[in-house]
Amino acid sequence: TFPDYGRNVEDNASEEEEYVSRVGVENSLEIKLRDVTQALKLIEEKKYGVCQECGEEIPQERLQAMPSALRCLKHQ
């Protein structure tokens, strides 16, 4: 929900812009957290580093660049 910033139109516009900017960052961080949580679960299950689409090993270079990668480049 959008917070109530008051009745001043100029202040409200600035606050609305800041709110919209933060929502995008929040969504991006939530996606990253979900991927990291999934990668940690796969480590516990001894399934980390395997593409969830094709079952092939994810190249080490990809995992070094993005440790939370769940798929190989072909299936990303």
PDB file of C-alpha atoms in Angstrom:
ATOM      1  CA  THR A   1       0.000   0.000   0.000  1.00  0.00           C
ATOM      2  CA  PHE A   2       1.080   3.543  -0.658  1.00  0.00           C
ATOM      3  CA  PRO A   3       1.735   5.527   2.548  1.00  0.00           C
ATOM      4  CA  ASP A   4      -0.110   8.760   3.294  1.00  0.00           C
ATOM      5  CA  TYR A   5       2.502  11.531   3.022  1.00  0.00           C
ATOM      6  CA  GLY A   6       0.192  14.436   3.726  1.00  0.00           C
ATOM      7  CA  ARG A   7      -1.510  17.111   1.667  1.00  0.00           C
ATOM      8  CA  ASN A   8       1.405  19.246   0.392  1.00  0.00           C
ATOM      9  CA  VAL A   9       1.544  18.437  -3.335  1.00  0.00           C
ATOM     10  CA  GLU A  10       5.238  19.315  -3.804  1.00  0.00           C
ATOM     11  CA  ASP A  11       6.429  17.291  -0.810  1.00  0.00           C
ATOM     12  CA  ASN A  12       4.093  14.483  -1.721  1.00  0.00           C
ATOM     13  CA  ALA A  13       5.573  14.251  -5.231  1.00  0.00           C
ATOM     14  CA  SER A  14       9.121  13.999  -3.863  1.00  0.00           C
ATOM     15  CA  GLU A  15       8.131  11.414  -1.291  1.00  0.00           C
ATOM     16  CA  GLU A  16       6.201   9.406  -3.875  1.00  0.00           C
ATOM     17  CA  GLU A  17       9.235   9.340  -6.163  1.00  0.00           C
ATOM     18  CA  GLU A  18      11.448   8.132  -3.315  1.00  0.00           C
ATOM     19  CA  TYR A  19       8.888   5.471  -2.358  1.00  0.00           C
ATOM     20  CA  VAL A  20       8.670   4.147  -5.929  1.00  0.00           C
ATOM     21  CA  SER A  21      12.472   4.013  -6.144  1.00  0.00           C
ATOM     22  CA  ARG A  22      12.724   2.064  -2.900  1.00  0.00           C
ATOM     23  CA  VAL A  23      10.047  -0.434  -3.923  1.00  0.00           C
ATOM     24  CA  GLY A  24      12.153  -1.422  -6.939  1.00  0.00           C
ATOM     25  CA  VAL A  25      15.249  -1.901  -4.795  1.00  0.00           C
ATOM     26  CA  GLU A  26      13.241  -3.890  -2.253  1.00  0.00           C
ATOM     27  CA  ASN A  27      11.894  -6.221  -4.943  1.00  0.00           C
ATOM     28  CA  SER A  28      15.375  -6.760  -6.360  1.00  0.00           C
ATOM     29  CA  LEU A  29      16.770  -7.588  -2.916  1.00  0.00           C
ATOM     30  CA  GLU A  30      13.901  -9.991  -2.207  1.00  0.00           C
ATOM     31  CA  ILE A  31      14.671 -11.888  -5.426  1.00  0.00           C
ATOM     32  CA  LYS A  32      18.371 -12.103  -4.515  1.00  0.00           C
ATOM     33  CA  LEU A  33      17.523 -13.287  -1.001  1.00  0.00           C
ATOM     34  CA  ARG A  34      15.223 -15.971  -2.434  1.00  0.00           C
ATOM     35  CA  ASP A  35      18.002 -17.202  -4.740  1.00  0.00           C
ATOM     36  CA  VAL A  36      20.605 -17.258  -1.951  1.00  0.00           C
ATOM     37  CA  THR A  37      18.213 -19.112   0.351  1.00  0.00           C
ATOM     38  CA  GLN A  38      17.563 -21.677  -2.393  1.00  0.00           C
ATOM     39  CA  ALA A  39      21.306 -22.091  -3.027  1.00  0.00           C
ATOM     40  CA  LEU A  40      21.916 -22.674   0.697  1.00  0.00           C
ATOM     41  CA  LYS A  41      19.174 -25.301   0.724  1.00  0.00           C
ATOM     42  CA  LEU A  42      20.792 -27.021  -2.261  1.00  0.00           C
ATOM     43  CA  ILE A  43      24.156 -27.021  -0.463  1.00  0.00           C
ATOM     44  CA  GLU A  44      22.551 -28.806   2.493  1.00  0.00           C
ATOM     45  CA  GLU A  45      20.971 -31.334   0.107  1.00  0.00           C
ATOM     46  CA  LYS A  46      24.316 -31.860  -1.707  1.00  0.00           C
ATOM     47  CA  LYS A  47      22.691 -30.677  -4.958  1.00  0.00           C
ATOM     48  CA  TYR A  48      24.439 -27.293  -5.275  1.00  0.00           C
ATOM     49  CA  GLY A  49      26.019 -26.456  -8.620  1.00  0.00           C
ATOM     50  CA  VAL A  50      23.588 -28.505 -10.711  1.00  0.00           C
ATOM     51  CA  CYS A  51      21.321 -26.773 -13.217  1.00  0.00           C
ATOM     52  CA  GLN A  52      17.687 -27.096 -12.155  1.00  0.00           C
ATOM     53  CA  GLU A  53      16.602 -27.295 -15.794  1.00  0.00           C
ATOM     54  CA  CYS A  54      18.939 -29.805 -17.450  1.00  0.00           C
ATOM     55  CA  GLY A  55      20.691 -31.472 -14.494  1.00  0.00           C
ATOM     56  CA  GLU A  56      24.164 -30.676 -15.839  1.00  0.00           C
ATOM     57  CA  GLU A  57      26.842 -29.156 -13.628  1.00  0.00           C
ATOM     58  CA  ILE A  58      26.932 -25.373 -13.614  1.00  0.00           C
ATOM     59  CA  PRO A  59      30.412 -24.229 -14.698  1.00  0.00           C
ATOM     60  CA  GLN A  60      32.680 -23.164 -11.839  1.00  0.00           C
ATOM     61  CA  GLU A  61      33.252 -19.768 -13.473  1.00  0.00           C
ATOM     62  CA  ARG A  62      29.514 -19.054 -13.341  1.00  0.00           C
ATOM     63  CA  LEU A  63      29.267 -20.075  -9.693  1.00  0.00           C
ATOM     64  CA  GLN A  64      32.241 -17.871  -8.824  1.00  0.00           C
ATOM     65  CA  ALA A  65      30.609 -14.909 -10.560  1.00  0.00           C
ATOM     66  CA  MET A  66      27.137 -15.671  -9.143  1.00  0.00           C
ATOM     67  CA  PRO A  67      27.208 -18.131  -6.223  1.00  0.00           C
ATOM     68  CA  SER A  68      23.400 -18.214  -6.060  1.00  0.00           C
ATOM     69  CA  ALA A  69      23.031 -19.356  -9.694  1.00  0.00           C
ATOM     70  CA  LEU A  70      20.425 -22.098  -9.969  1.00  0.00           C
ATOM     71  CA  ARG A  71      20.730 -22.677 -13.724  1.00  0.00           C
ATOM     72  CA  CYS A  72      23.475 -22.895 -16.323  1.00  0.00           C
ATOM     73  CA  LEU A  73      23.796 -19.999 -18.782  1.00  0.00           C
ATOM     74  CA  LYS A  74      21.891 -21.896 -21.457  1.00  0.00           C
ATOM     75  CA  HIS A  75      18.817 -22.197 -19.237  1.00  0.00           C
ATOM     76  CA  GLN A  76      19.027 -18.904 -17.387  1.00  0.00           C
TER      77      GLN A  76
END
